Amino acid sequence: MLTAFTAGLVLITISELGDKTFFIAVILSMQHPRRVVFAGVTAALAVMTILSVIFGQLLSTLTQGSKTYVHYAEIVLFITFGLKLLYDASKMSVASDTEVIEEAKEAVEKAKLDSQQKSLWSILLESFVLTLIAEWGDRTQIATIALAASHNPIGITVGAILGHAICAAIAVIGGRLIAGKISERQITFIGGLLFIIFGIVASIEGS
């Protein structure tokens, strides 16, 4: 359980920093009460984590007689995903950092949030929905599913939710100061290395 907790915490915390959902939280916290935004964003990420863990466990149950294949699939997934992230990082330019921020701004603008017209409940709901949509199909969701398929589900759930909460807190509290200093290229590169490391560790544990 401790290994699963650590894996979920480290992988999610590193992967989520500088992500689209991170900047959505930053932008929303500049326009609305930070506590409300934090609650909405964290709730959405928690729901996504739980759904991903459930899906990972279902995958593990359905392939009960093929544990070996699931294990090798996990290794291939992590290493392939890691190599893809490293490739993406190598192709990124300085402008790519602003592209992610612009995508987050567009998502918030489409929601047409106005703190003067919206109640705290509406802001909470909008924060929740925006984050849930942005997180769907994200690399952290795929990573959570892969981890949950072969690790302790409780450990993965708690670790991943804590990792998301840490990133959300950084976004709403210090997002204004660090938003322009986070390099999407560097974060993607570190994430790629981390995925490859998890793939190698998984292969060693299975040997």
N, CA, C and O of each residue as an XYZ file, in Angstrom:
828
protein
N       0.826     -1.200      0.000
C       0.000      0.000      0.000
C       0.868      1.261      0.000
O       0.546      2.241     -0.673
N       1.971      1.232      0.760
C       2.871      2.382      0.829
C       3.518      2.648     -0.529
O       3.686      3.797     -0.939
N       3.877      1.567     -1.214
C       4.468      1.706     -2.547
C       3.474      2.316     -3.521
O       3.820      3.191     -4.315
N       2.234      1.845     -3.453
C       1.182      2.372     -4.321
C       0.921      3.845     -4.021
O       0.750      4.650     -4.937
N       0.891      4.196     -2.727
C       0.668      5.577     -2.315
C       1.769      6.478     -2.856
O       1.497      7.544     -3.409
N       3.010      6.043     -2.691
C       4.151      6.834     -3.155
C       4.139      6.991     -4.674
O       4.395      8.076     -5.197
N       3.841      5.904     -5.372
C       3.792      5.938     -6.831
C       2.730      6.924     -7.307
O       2.986      7.741     -8.191
N       1.539      6.845     -6.719
C       0.458      7.745     -7.105
C       0.779      9.191     -6.805
O       0.520     10.076     -7.620
N       1.346      9.432     -5.629
C       1.679     10.800     -5.203
C       2.730     11.435     -6.104
O       2.541     12.545     -6.601
N       3.828     10.733     -6.312
C       4.942     11.287     -7.098
C       4.555     11.491     -8.556
O       4.781     12.561     -9.122
N       3.969     10.457     -9.162
C       3.639     10.527    -10.586
C       2.624     11.628    -10.876
O       2.783     12.378    -11.838
N       1.593     11.731    -10.060
C       0.544     12.731    -10.288
C       1.058     14.141    -10.020
O       0.783     15.058    -10.795
N       1.797     14.321     -8.937
C       2.295     15.652     -8.593
C       3.179     16.219     -9.687
O       3.036     17.383    -10.059
N       4.084     15.415    -10.203
C       4.991     15.881    -11.258
C       4.250     16.090    -12.573
O       4.468     17.090    -13.256
N       3.384     15.159    -12.929
C       2.692     15.224    -14.215
C       1.670     16.354    -14.278
O       1.427     16.915    -15.347
N       1.073     16.689    -13.137
C      -0.023     17.665    -13.133
C       0.461     19.113    -13.144
O      -0.252     20.007    -13.602
N       1.672     19.343    -12.641
C       2.211     20.704    -12.630
C       2.347     21.232    -14.058
O       2.897     20.557    -14.928
N       1.845     22.433    -14.288
C       1.956     23.025    -15.617
C       1.000     22.454    -16.633
O       1.071     22.794    -17.814
N       0.086     21.572    -16.185
C      -0.893     20.983    -17.092
C      -2.035     21.976    -17.328
O      -2.120     23.010    -16.665
N      -2.905     21.648    -18.274
C      -4.024     22.525    -18.597
C      -4.918     22.758    -17.388
O      -5.358     23.881    -17.142
N      -5.186     21.692    -16.628
C      -6.036     21.838    -15.448
C      -5.372     22.728    -14.395
O      -6.053     23.431    -13.648
N      -4.046     22.690    -14.342
C      -3.298     23.532    -13.404
C      -3.543     25.006    -13.720
O      -3.810     25.809    -12.825
N      -3.449     25.350    -15.006
C      -3.625     26.749    -15.397
C      -5.090     27.187    -15.326
O      -5.378     28.365    -15.115
N      -6.004     26.246    -15.500
C      -7.418     26.575    -15.308
C      -7.644     27.006    -13.858
O      -8.353     27.976    -13.593
N      -7.034     26.274    -12.925
C      -7.138     26.625    -11.509
C      -6.497     27.980    -11.233
O      -7.019     28.774    -10.450
N      -5.359     28.239    -11.883
C      -4.674     29.529    -11.710
C      -5.563     30.679    -12.162
O      -5.732     31.664    -11.443
N      -6.132     30.549    -13.361
C      -6.973     31.606    -13.941
C      -8.235     31.829    -13.111
O      -8.609     32.968    -12.835
N      -8.886     30.738    -12.716
C     -10.113     30.855    -11.917
C      -9.839     31.506    -10.564
O     -10.653     32.285    -10.068
N      -8.683     31.182     -9.966
C      -8.359     31.744     -8.647
C      -8.062     33.230     -8.719
O      -8.125     33.921     -7.703
N      -7.741     33.733     -9.898
C      -7.512     35.164    -10.079
C      -8.833     35.933    -10.170
O      -8.876     37.143     -9.947
N      -9.902     35.217    -10.497
C     -11.192     35.864    -10.731
C     -12.212     35.598     -9.631
O     -13.183     36.340     -9.488
N     -11.994     34.544     -8.855
C     -12.997     34.117     -7.876
C     -12.322     33.723     -6.562
O     -11.098     33.597     -6.514
N     -13.099     33.529     -5.501
C     -12.539     33.124     -4.202
C     -11.699     31.857     -4.316
O     -12.139     30.850     -4.871
N     -10.497     31.924     -3.789
C      -9.562     30.802     -3.941
C     -10.075     29.511     -3.304
O      -9.915     28.424     -3.858
N     -10.688     29.647     -2.144
C     -11.162     28.443     -1.448
C     -12.235     27.717     -2.251
O     -12.272     26.487     -2.289
N     -13.100     28.484     -2.886
C     -14.173     27.888     -3.684
C     -13.590     27.190     -4.909
O     -13.976     26.069     -5.241
N     -12.654     27.868     -5.577
C     -12.000     27.287     -6.753
C     -11.235     26.025     -6.367
O     -11.314     25.009     -7.057
N     -10.500     26.094     -5.270
C      -9.734     24.926     -4.798
C     -10.654     23.746     -4.524
O     -10.347     22.612     -4.891
N     -11.782     24.016     -3.877
C     -12.736     22.951     -3.556
C     -13.295     22.316     -4.821
O     -13.380     21.092     -4.921
N     -13.675     23.149     -5.790
C     -14.240     22.628     -7.034
C     -13.243     21.837     -7.853
O     -13.555     20.759     -8.359
N     -12.031     22.381     -7.983
C     -10.980     21.713     -8.761
C     -10.571     20.396     -8.104
O     -10.465     19.369     -8.773
N     -10.345     20.432     -6.795
C      -9.917     19.219     -6.078
C     -10.991     18.138     -6.111
O     -10.685     16.955     -6.259
N     -12.248     18.546     -5.972
C     -13.353     17.581     -6.024
C     -13.402     16.892     -7.378
O     -13.596     15.679     -7.454
N     -13.227     17.665     -8.455
C     -13.248     17.092     -9.800
C     -12.096     16.113     -9.996
O     -12.282     15.034    -10.560
N     -10.908     16.488     -9.532
C      -9.734     15.620     -9.670
C      -9.882     14.360     -8.816
O      -9.420     13.285     -9.197
N     -10.528     14.505     -7.661
C     -10.767     13.333     -6.800
C     -11.731     12.364     -7.473
O     -11.513     11.152     -7.468
N     -12.797     12.905     -8.051
C     -13.774     12.071     -8.764
C     -13.108     11.356     -9.931
O     -13.328     10.164    -10.144
N     -12.286     12.094    -10.692
C     -11.589     11.501    -11.831
C     -10.635     10.402    -11.370
O     -10.505      9.368    -12.025
N      -9.976     10.630    -10.249
C      -9.052      9.632     -9.705
C      -9.794      8.356     -9.312
O      -9.362      7.250     -9.638
N     -10.906      8.522     -8.612
C     -11.694      7.369     -8.170
C     -12.212      6.574     -9.371
O     -12.153      5.345     -9.381
N     -12.719      7.283    -10.379
C     -13.209      6.614    -11.584
C     -12.078      5.858    -12.288
O     -12.277      4.745    -12.775
N     -10.898      6.469    -12.337
C      -9.747      5.845    -12.995
C      -9.307      4.596    -12.244
O      -8.971      3.581    -12.853
N      -9.311      4.677    -10.916
C      -8.920      3.519    -10.101
C      -9.927      2.387    -10.271
O      -9.548      1.222    -10.386
N     -11.211      2.736    -10.287
C     -12.253      1.723    -10.504
C     -12.074      1.047    -11.855
O     -12.178     -0.174    -11.970
N     -11.802      1.858    -12.881
C     -11.588      1.308    -14.219
C     -10.359      0.400    -14.235
O     -10.370     -0.667    -14.848
N      -9.299      0.838    -13.552
C      -8.079      0.021    -13.481
C      -8.324     -1.297    -12.781
O      -7.805     -2.332    -13.197
N      -9.122     -1.266    -11.705
C      -9.444     -2.487    -10.965
C     -10.335     -3.421    -11.784
O     -10.174     -4.640    -11.740
N     -11.281     -2.834    -12.534
C     -12.131     -3.645    -13.413
C     -11.281     -4.325    -14.486
O     -11.487     -5.491    -14.822
N     -10.337     -3.576    -15.006
C      -9.427     -4.131    -16.009
C      -8.637     -5.291    -15.431
O      -8.441     -6.313    -16.089
N      -8.184     -5.123    -14.190
C      -7.430     -6.172    -13.518
C      -8.293     -7.406    -13.266
O      -7.828     -8.536    -13.418
N      -9.565     -7.183    -12.875
C     -10.490     -8.287    -12.602
C     -10.837     -9.059    -13.874
O     -10.882    -10.289    -13.877
N     -11.080     -8.317    -14.946
C     -11.453     -8.947    -16.219
C     -10.308     -9.764    -16.805
O     -10.527    -10.704    -17.569
N      -9.098     -9.396    -16.441
C      -7.922    -10.114    -16.967
C      -7.264    -10.931    -15.861
O      -6.045    -11.102    -15.843
N      -8.090    -11.438    -14.933
C      -7.600    -12.179    -13.786
C      -6.711    -13.350    -14.183
O      -5.731    -13.650    -13.503
N      -7.050    -13.999    -15.269
C      -6.257    -15.149    -15.704
C      -5.079    -14.767    -16.572
O      -4.333    -15.629    -17.037
N      -4.914    -13.477    -16.790
C      -3.814    -13.013    -17.660
C      -2.982    -11.939    -16.956
O      -2.643    -10.913    -17.546
N      -2.660    -12.191    -15.687
C      -1.902    -11.227    -14.906
C      -0.564    -10.887    -15.550
O      -0.102     -9.747    -15.500
N       0.042    -11.895    -16.152
C       1.343    -11.679    -16.786
C       1.220    -10.699    -17.936
O       2.058     -9.813    -18.101
N       0.164    -10.861    -18.735
C      -0.043     -9.970    -19.876
C      -0.352     -8.543    -19.419
O       0.099     -7.574    -20.029
N      -1.129     -8.430    -18.337
C      -1.448     -7.114    -17.792
C      -0.179     -6.427    -17.302
O       0.014     -5.228    -17.500
N       0.686     -7.218    -16.654
C       1.938     -6.668    -16.141
C       2.816     -6.149    -17.274
O       3.361     -5.047    -17.199
N       2.946     -6.959    -18.324
C       3.765     -6.523    -19.459
C       3.129     -5.342    -20.192
O       3.826     -4.472    -20.713
N       1.805     -5.327    -20.223
C       1.096     -4.201    -20.854
C       1.371     -2.914    -20.071
O       1.533     -1.845    -20.659
N       1.421     -3.028    -18.746
C       1.723     -1.871    -17.902
C       3.127     -1.343    -18.198
O       3.334     -0.136    -18.322
N       4.085     -2.263    -18.309
C       5.469     -1.868    -18.598
C       5.554     -1.158    -19.942
O       6.160     -0.093    -20.060
N       4.936     -1.764    -20.955
C       4.954     -1.184    -22.303
C       4.278      0.182    -22.311
O       4.761      1.115    -22.951
N       3.154      0.298    -21.596
C       2.410      1.557    -21.546
C       3.258      2.669    -20.941
O       3.353      3.762    -21.499
N       3.875      2.383    -19.794
C       4.676      3.405    -19.123
C       5.876      3.837    -19.968
O       6.142      5.029    -20.116
N       6.595      2.861    -20.518
C       7.783      3.201    -21.296
C       7.404      3.913    -22.594
O       8.049      4.888    -22.980
N       6.357      3.425    -23.267
C       5.906      4.064    -24.505
C       5.437      5.487    -24.239
O       5.772      6.413    -24.978
N       4.665      5.648    -23.183
C       4.157      6.966    -22.827
C       5.314      7.888    -22.453
O       5.317      9.069    -22.800
N       6.298      7.335    -21.740
C       7.464      8.127    -21.358
C       8.251      8.585    -22.560
O       8.659      9.744    -22.634
N       8.471      7.684    -23.510
C       9.204      8.034    -24.734
C       8.454      9.080    -25.547
O       9.057      9.978    -26.135
N       7.114      8.949    -25.571
C       6.299      9.931    -26.296
C       6.433     11.314    -25.665
O       6.550     12.313    -26.375
N       6.417     11.373    -24.330
C       6.554     12.649    -23.640
C       7.927     13.268    -23.883
O       8.045     14.481    -24.055
N       8.962     12.430    -23.897
C      10.314     12.930    -24.182
C      10.390     13.474    -25.600
O      11.019     14.502    -25.850
N       9.741     12.773    -26.525
C       9.713     13.239    -27.924
C       8.958     14.560    -28.030
O       9.396     15.491    -28.705
N       7.801     14.623    -27.341
C       7.009     15.860    -27.359
C       7.801     17.019    -26.774
O       7.745     18.139    -27.282
N       8.540     16.745    -25.704
C       9.343     17.791    -25.060
C      10.431     18.304    -25.993
O      10.729     19.498    -26.024
N      11.024     17.377    -26.757
C      12.097     17.774    -27.679
C      11.576     18.649    -28.820
O      12.327     19.431    -29.403
N      10.295     18.513    -29.130
C       9.699     19.282    -30.226
C       9.068     20.591    -29.757
O       8.682     21.429    -30.572
N       8.967     20.759    -28.445
C       8.325     21.963    -27.926
C       9.226     23.185    -28.058
O      10.445     23.105    -27.905
N       8.599     24.301    -28.343
C       9.312     25.570    -28.407
C       8.923     26.404    -27.195
O       8.107     25.977    -26.378
N       9.500     27.581    -27.080
C       9.170     28.466    -25.969
C       7.697     28.853    -26.024
O       7.063     29.076    -24.992
N       7.158     28.932    -27.243
C       5.757     29.333    -27.433
C       4.787     28.294    -26.900
O       3.632     28.615    -26.621
N       5.241     27.044    -26.752
C       4.351     25.986    -26.289
C       3.873     26.235    -24.864
O       2.791     25.792    -24.478
N       4.689     26.950    -24.080
C       4.292     27.263    -22.708
C       3.054     28.162    -22.692
O       2.144     27.982    -21.883
N       3.046     29.126    -23.603
C       1.903     30.046    -23.662
C       0.686     29.386    -24.303
O      -0.447     29.791    -24.044
N       0.914     28.371    -25.138
C      -0.201     27.680    -25.785
C      -1.093     26.993    -24.752
O      -2.319     27.045    -24.846
N      -0.466     26.350    -23.767
C      -1.231     25.663    -22.728
C      -2.041     26.679    -21.929
O      -3.203     26.439    -21.600
N      -1.421     27.811    -21.620
C      -2.114     28.865    -20.870
C      -3.288     29.405    -21.678
O      -4.367     29.648    -21.138
N      -3.063     29.593    -22.993
C      -4.126     30.107    -23.860
C      -5.299     29.128    -23.929
O      -6.459     29.540    -23.938
N      -4.991     27.828    -23.978
C      -6.057     26.812    -24.002
C      -6.881     26.877    -22.722
O      -8.105     26.751    -22.745
N      -6.187     27.076    -21.609
C      -6.882     27.182    -20.329
C      -7.763     28.435    -20.298
O      -8.891     28.399    -19.806
N      -7.234     29.544    -20.831
C      -8.000     30.793    -20.874
C      -9.262     30.634    -21.724
O     -10.336     31.109    -21.355
N      -9.117     29.960    -22.864
C     -10.264     29.747    -23.750
C     -11.342     28.920    -23.059
O     -12.534     29.204    -23.179
N     -10.902     27.884    -22.328
C     -11.860     27.028    -21.622
C     -12.632     27.828    -20.580
O     -13.841     27.653    -20.424
N     -11.930     28.707    -19.867
C     -12.581     29.525    -18.839
C     -13.511     30.550    -19.476
O     -14.616     30.778    -18.984
N     -13.066     31.168    -20.572
C     -13.885     32.177    -21.256
C     -15.174     31.579    -21.812
O     -16.226     32.217    -21.788
N     -15.083     30.362    -22.308
C     -16.279     29.700    -22.841
C     -17.312     29.463    -21.753
O     -18.516     29.456    -22.011
N     -16.824     29.268    -20.532
C     -17.742     29.047    -19.411
C     -18.444     30.341    -19.007
O     -19.476     30.317    -18.337
N     -17.862     31.487    -19.430
C     -18.455     32.812    -19.169
C     -18.724     33.029    -17.689
O     -19.828     33.389    -17.282
N     -17.686     32.800    -16.896
C     -17.826     33.014    -15.457
C     -17.755     34.505    -15.138
O     -16.893     35.215    -15.656
N     -18.634     34.960    -14.311
C     -18.651     36.356    -13.873
C     -18.946     36.362    -12.376
O     -20.060     36.055    -11.952
N     -17.944     36.711    -11.586
C     -18.089     36.636    -10.131
C     -19.192     37.540     -9.609
O     -19.718     37.305     -8.522
N     -19.551     38.569    -10.362
C     -20.585     39.479     -9.912
C     -21.987     38.906    -10.160
O     -22.954     39.316     -9.518
N     -22.083     37.986    -11.063
C     -23.380     37.410    -11.405
C     -23.527     35.973    -10.914
O     -24.639     35.455    -10.813
N     -22.418     35.343    -10.614
C     -22.449     33.947    -10.209
C     -22.393     33.807     -8.694
O     -21.679     34.551     -8.021
N     -23.144     32.858     -8.162
C     -23.088     32.559     -6.736
C     -21.875     31.682     -6.464
O     -21.249     31.171     -7.393
N     -21.545     31.511     -5.192
C     -20.409     30.654     -4.834
C     -20.653     29.221     -5.307
O     -19.726     28.532     -5.731
N     -21.909     28.783     -5.230
C     -22.250     27.437     -5.696
C     -22.009     27.306     -7.196
O     -21.510     26.277     -7.652
N     -22.355     28.329     -7.967
C     -22.154     28.297     -9.416
C     -20.668     28.264     -9.762
O     -20.246     27.552    -10.673
N     -19.873     29.054     -9.013
C     -18.420     29.072     -9.230
C     -17.820     27.708     -8.903
O     -16.951     27.209     -9.617
N     -18.303     27.113     -7.807
C     -17.843     25.775     -7.411
C     -18.167     24.763     -8.500
O     -17.324     23.939     -8.857
N     -19.382     24.822     -9.026
C     -19.818     23.892    -10.059
C     -19.034     24.086    -11.351
O     -18.629     23.117    -11.992
N     -18.824     25.343    -11.728
C     -18.078     25.632    -12.964
C     -16.631     25.159    -12.844
O     -16.074     24.608    -13.793
N     -16.025     25.374    -11.676
C     -14.651     24.913    -11.437
C     -14.573     23.397    -11.549
O     -13.630     22.840    -12.112
N     -15.591     22.747    -10.996
C     -15.655     21.282    -11.021
C     -15.781     20.771    -12.464
O     -15.032     19.890    -12.883
N     -16.721     21.326    -13.204
C     -16.996     20.861    -14.576
C     -15.820     21.139    -15.505
O     -15.408     20.266    -16.269
N     -15.278     22.357    -15.440
C     -14.147     22.723    -16.303
C     -12.964     21.780    -16.075
O     -12.336     21.312    -17.025
N     -12.676     21.512    -14.816
C     -11.544     20.644    -14.479
C     -11.806     19.205    -14.917
O     -10.918     18.541    -15.452
N     -13.023     18.730    -14.688
C     -13.368     17.353    -15.048
C     -13.226     17.132    -16.555
O     -12.694     16.110    -16.989
N     -13.703     18.093    -17.348
C     -13.621     17.985    -18.807
C     -12.170     18.026    -19.272
O     -11.760     17.249    -20.135
N     -11.392     18.950    -18.684
C      -9.989     19.102    -19.092
C      -9.153     17.886    -18.715
O      -8.188     17.551    -19.402
N      -9.526     17.226    -17.619
C      -8.737     16.097    -17.121
C      -9.057     14.791    -17.845
O      -8.262     13.852    -17.817
N     -10.223     14.732    -18.493
C     -10.633     13.489    -19.148
C      -9.678     13.129    -20.289
O      -9.462     13.928    -21.200
N      -9.115     11.931    -20.233
C      -8.190     11.484    -21.261
C      -6.795     12.034    -21.105
O      -5.937     11.815    -21.960
N      -6.555     12.757    -20.004
C      -5.243     13.345    -19.750
C      -4.242     12.255    -19.375
O      -4.624     11.141    -19.016
N      -2.952     12.594    -19.465
C      -1.918     11.591    -19.177
C      -1.983     11.093    -17.739
O      -1.654      9.939    -17.466
N      -2.409     11.966    -16.811
C      -2.513     11.527    -15.427
C      -3.635     10.521    -15.228
O      -3.539      9.648    -14.364
N      -4.699     10.634    -16.020
C      -5.786      9.665    -15.934
C      -5.313      8.302    -16.418
O      -5.594      7.281    -15.789
N      -4.599      8.287    -17.531
C      -4.075      7.037    -18.079
C      -3.090      6.402    -17.100
O      -3.093      5.188    -16.895
N      -2.245      7.247    -16.496
C      -1.261      6.740    -15.540
C      -1.951      6.140    -14.319
O      -1.525      5.104    -13.811
N      -3.010      6.786    -13.851
C      -3.751      6.282    -12.690
C      -4.397      4.937    -12.983
O      -4.374      4.037    -12.144
N      -4.976      4.798    -14.179
C      -5.596      3.526    -14.582
C      -4.548      2.414    -14.609
O      -4.779      1.312    -14.111
N      -3.390      2.725    -15.199
C      -2.315      1.728    -15.299
C      -1.812      1.319    -13.918
O      -1.588      0.135    -13.662
N      -1.634      2.289    -13.035
C      -1.156      1.984    -11.686
C      -2.185      1.171    -10.903
O      -1.833      0.234    -10.186
N      -3.464      1.538    -11.047
C      -4.533      0.867    -10.296
C      -4.737     -0.572    -10.750
O      -5.246     -1.398     -9.992
N      -4.344     -0.874    -11.977
C      -4.525     -2.228    -12.505
C      -3.589     -3.233    -11.851
O      -3.846     -4.437    -11.875
N      -2.499     -2.735    -11.265
C      -1.521     -3.672    -10.710
C      -1.016     -3.296     -9.317
O      -0.110     -3.943     -8.792
N      -1.598     -2.249     -8.714
C      -1.174     -1.849     -7.381
C      -2.369     -1.741     -6.445
O      -3.521     -1.823     -6.872
N      -2.077     -1.557     -5.169
C      -3.123     -1.415     -4.164
C      -4.014     -0.224     -4.494
O      -3.527      0.905     -4.550
N      -5.314     -0.449     -4.714
C      -6.210      0.632     -5.140
C      -6.352      1.764     -4.128
O      -6.454      2.932     -4.503
N      -6.357      1.409     -2.833
C      -6.490      2.439     -1.801
C      -5.256      3.337     -1.787
O      -5.364      4.560     -1.704
N      -4.091      2.714     -1.869
C      -2.843      3.474     -1.882
C      -2.762      4.408     -3.072
O      -2.365      5.565     -2.931
N      -3.138      3.910     -4.253
C      -3.124      4.724     -5.468
C      -4.118      5.877     -5.350
O      -3.806      7.013     -5.704
N      -5.316      5.576     -4.850
C      -6.360      6.597     -4.725
C      -5.934      7.724     -3.804
O      -6.029      8.899     -4.160
N      -5.460      7.361     -2.606
C      -5.054      8.370     -1.622
C      -3.856      9.171     -2.133
O      -3.832     10.397     -2.027
N      -2.858      8.469     -2.689
C      -1.663      9.145     -3.188
C      -1.965     10.089     -4.336
O      -1.467     11.215     -4.377
N      -2.787      9.622     -5.272
C      -3.123     10.431     -6.447
C      -3.954     11.655     -6.065
O      -3.706     12.755     -6.558
N      -4.941     11.463     -5.186
C      -5.776     12.591     -4.759
C      -4.933     13.623     -4.009
O      -5.107     14.827     -4.198
N      -4.020     13.147     -3.159
C      -3.135     14.070     -2.442
C      -2.246     14.836     -3.419
O      -2.025     16.037     -3.260
N      -1.736     14.126     -4.436
C      -0.915     14.780     -5.452
C      -1.687     15.858     -6.193
O      -1.173     16.951     -6.433
N      -2.935     15.541     -6.557
C      -3.793     16.517     -7.230
C      -4.070     17.713     -6.319
O      -4.049     18.860     -6.765
N      -4.330     17.435     -5.043
C      -4.649     18.500     -4.087
C      -3.449     19.429     -3.904
O      -3.614     20.644     -3.792
N      -2.252     18.863     -3.874
C      -1.034     19.675     -3.738
C      -0.885     20.612     -4.930
O      -0.607     21.800     -4.765
N      -1.071     20.072     -6.131
C      -0.955     20.891     -7.346
C      -2.043     21.962     -7.394
O      -1.786     23.098     -7.793
N      -3.257     21.597     -6.985
C      -4.362     22.563     -6.961
C      -4.074     23.678     -5.968
O      -4.364     24.843     -6.240
N      -3.505     23.329     -4.817
C      -3.162     24.327     -3.806
C      -2.079     25.274     -4.320
O      -2.149     26.486     -4.114
N      -1.084     24.710     -4.987
C      -0.022     25.541     -5.565
C      -0.608     26.496     -6.599
O      -0.223     27.662     -6.676
N      -1.544     25.981     -7.389
C      -2.158     26.790     -8.451
C      -2.959     27.960     -7.889
O      -2.818     29.087     -8.364
N      -3.795     27.709     -6.887
C      -4.683     28.766     -6.381
C      -3.980     29.721     -5.419
O      -4.381     30.877     -5.284
N      -2.929     29.236     -4.752
C      -2.232     30.094     -3.780
C      -1.095     30.884     -4.434
O      -1.000     32.101     -4.275
N      -0.250     30.184     -5.159
C       0.906     30.869     -5.738
C       0.926     30.877     -7.245
O       1.953     31.170     -7.857
N      -0.222     30.553     -7.857
C      -0.285     30.457     -9.318
C       0.096     31.739    -10.027
O       0.740     31.700    -11.075
N      -0.293     32.872     -9.472
C      -0.014     34.146    -10.118
C       1.488     34.405    -10.223
O       1.970     34.995    -11.190
N       2.207     33.948     -9.206
C       3.646     34.210     -9.161
C       4.452     33.249    -10.026
O       5.458     33.633    -10.622
N       3.994     31.972    -10.092
C       4.798     30.964    -10.782
C       4.267     30.583    -12.158
O       4.923     29.838    -12.886
N       3.081     31.084    -12.527
C       2.478     30.693    -13.808
C       3.412     30.968    -14.976
O       3.520     30.153    -15.892
N       4.081     32.102    -14.950
C       4.968     32.458    -16.061
C       6.343     31.833    -15.965
O       7.153     31.955    -16.884
N       6.611     31.155    -14.844
C       7.941     30.575    -14.637
C       7.958     29.066    -14.870
O       9.026     28.456    -14.932
N       6.776     28.465    -14.999
C       6.713     27.017    -15.238
C       6.927     26.734    -16.715
O       6.247     27.300    -17.570
N       7.855     25.875    -17.003
C       8.135     25.497    -18.388
C       7.440     24.186    -18.708
O       7.756     23.147    -18.129
N       6.497     24.241    -19.628
C       5.779     23.029    -20.035
C       6.751     22.007    -20.617
O       6.581     20.800    -20.441
N       7.758     22.500    -21.302
C       8.760     21.603    -21.888
C       9.520     20.842    -20.806
O       9.716     19.631    -20.917
N       9.949     21.551    -19.755
C      10.690     20.908    -18.678
C       9.821     19.915    -17.913
O      10.260     18.814    -17.579
N       8.572     20.326    -17.638
C       7.657     19.440    -16.922
C       7.374     18.185    -17.743
O       7.335     17.080    -17.202
N       7.177     18.359    -19.059
C       6.923     17.215    -19.946
C       8.127     16.284    -19.980
O       7.978     15.062    -19.977
N       9.315     16.865    -20.013
C      10.554     16.077    -20.026
C      10.697     15.271    -18.734
O      11.008     14.080    -18.766
N      10.467     15.932    -17.597
C      10.556     15.247    -16.304
C       9.495     14.150    -16.203
O       9.763     13.055    -15.707
N       8.278     14.463    -16.686
C       7.207     13.474    -16.689
C       7.566     12.257    -17.526
O       7.297     11.122    -17.132
N       8.176     12.498    -18.684
C       8.606     11.398    -19.551
C       9.621     10.503    -18.861
O       9.521      9.277    -18.920
N      10.596     11.117    -18.208
C      11.605     10.343    -17.478
C      10.960      9.535    -16.354
O      11.324      8.386    -16.105
N       9.995     10.164    -15.684
C       9.324      9.497    -14.570
C       8.533      8.279    -15.044
O       8.552      7.235    -14.391
N       7.840      8.405    -16.172
C       7.091      7.281    -16.726
C       8.041      6.134    -17.086
O       7.734      4.970    -16.828
N       9.176      6.456    -17.672
C      10.147      5.423    -18.048
C      10.701      4.734    -16.798
O      10.880      3.516    -16.777
N      10.970      5.527    -15.761
C      11.466      4.960    -14.509
C      10.441      3.992    -13.909
O      10.794      2.913    -13.433
N       9.156      4.400    -13.941
C       8.102      3.518    -13.417
C       8.017      2.241    -14.248
O       7.764      1.166    -13.706
N       8.225      2.351    -15.552
C       8.214      1.175    -16.413
C       9.354      0.226    -16.077
O       9.174     -0.992    -16.051
N      10.539      0.795    -15.819
C      11.708     -0.016    -15.468
C      11.507     -0.689    -14.112
O      11.820     -1.867    -13.939
N      10.974      0.088    -13.141
C      10.720     -0.463    -11.810
C       9.712     -1.597    -11.886
O       9.869     -2.616    -11.213
N       8.667     -1.424    -12.709
C       7.648     -2.456    -12.872
C       8.249     -3.728    -13.464
O       7.886     -4.834    -13.065
N       9.173     -3.569    -14.420
C       9.804     -4.733    -15.047
C      10.712     -5.464    -14.056
O      10.813     -6.690    -14.079
N      11.370     -4.691    -13.183
C      12.244     -5.300    -12.179
C      11.426     -6.051    -11.139
O      11.794     -7.148    -10.719
N      10.310     -5.449    -10.727
C       9.450     -6.094     -9.715
C       8.849     -7.394    -10.240
O       8.601     -8.327     -9.475
N       8.618     -7.447    -11.542
C       7.999     -8.639    -12.124
C       8.988     -9.711    -12.498
O       8.603    -10.829    -12.840
N      10.276     -9.375    -12.434
C      11.297    -10.363    -12.812
C      11.629    -11.312    -11.682
O      12.468    -12.198    -11.845
